[in-house]
């Protein structure tokens, strides 16, 4: 479970950075923060079933 949480946190910060770098070839703070908020929302929504499943085992 610790590995899953580590991967979750790493991906949460790395995916917006990677997306900004691919699209614009540079990372700006405003664009990164907007992508980070969107990524945080989707990670939270889609990870709720995963964490519930892990907690119920």
Short mmCIF file of C-alpha atoms in Angstrom, two decimals:
data_model
loop_
_atom_site.label_atom_id
_atom_site.label_comp_id
_atom_site.label_asym_id
_atom_site.label_seq_id
_atom_site.Cartn_x
_atom_site.Cartn_y
_atom_site.Cartn_z
CA UNK A 1 0.00 0.00 0.00
CA UNK A 2 2.91 2.34 0.69
CA UNK A 3 4.21 1.77 -2.85
CA UNK A 4 0.82 2.65 -4.33
CA UNK A 5 0.69 5.87 -2.32
CA UNK A 6 4.25 6.77 -3.38
CA UNK A 7 3.42 6.18 -7.06
CA UNK A 8 0.22 8.21 -6.66
CA UNK A 9 2.06 11.21 -5.19
CA UNK A 10 4.89 11.01 -7.74
CA UNK A 11 2.46 10.81 -10.67
CA UNK A 12 0.35 13.62 -9.25
CA UNK A 13 3.28 16.05 -9.48
CA UNK A 14 4.95 14.60 -12.59
CA UNK A 15 1.99 14.25 -15.01
CA UNK A 16 1.16 18.00 -15.16
CA UNK A 17 4.87 18.80 -15.63
CA UNK A 18 5.17 16.26 -18.44
CA UNK A 19 2.00 17.50 -20.13
CA UNK A 20 3.15 21.12 -20.07
CA UNK A 21 6.59 20.15 -21.31
CA UNK A 22 5.18 18.13 -24.24
CA UNK A 23 2.64 20.76 -25.28
CA UNK A 24 4.67 23.95 -24.86
CA UNK A 25 8.28 22.76 -24.63
CA UNK A 26 8.50 24.93 -21.50
CA UNK A 27 6.78 24.84 -18.15
CA UNK A 28 5.19 28.03 -16.84
CA UNK A 29 4.00 28.29 -13.27
CA UNK A 30 0.44 29.36 -14.16
CA UNK A 31 -0.09 26.58 -16.67
CA UNK A 32 1.49 24.01 -14.36
CA UNK A 33 -0.77 25.00 -11.46
CA UNK A 34 -3.87 24.79 -13.66
CA UNK A 35 -2.84 21.35 -14.90
CA UNK A 36 -1.95 20.30 -11.36
CA UNK A 37 -5.40 21.27 -10.03
CA UNK A 38 -7.11 19.37 -12.85
CA UNK A 39 -4.87 16.36 -12.29
CA UNK A 40 -5.51 16.48 -8.54
CA UNK A 41 -9.26 16.50 -9.13
CA UNK A 42 -9.18 13.52 -11.51
CA UNK A 43 -6.75 11.55 -9.34
CA UNK A 44 -8.99 12.09 -6.33
CA UNK A 45 -12.17 11.09 -8.12
CA UNK A 46 -10.72 8.04 -9.85
CA UNK A 47 -8.67 6.80 -6.89
CA UNK A 48 -11.53 6.67 -4.36
CA UNK A 49 -12.66 3.19 -5.52
CA UNK A 50 -9.05 1.94 -5.45
CA UNK A 51 -8.43 3.10 -1.89
CA UNK A 52 -11.79 1.78 -0.72
CA UNK A 53 -10.97 -1.59 -2.23
CA UNK A 54 -7.56 -1.62 -0.53
CA UNK A 55 -9.03 -0.62 2.82
CA UNK A 56 -11.72 -3.29 2.71
CA UNK A 57 -9.23 -6.11 2.14
#
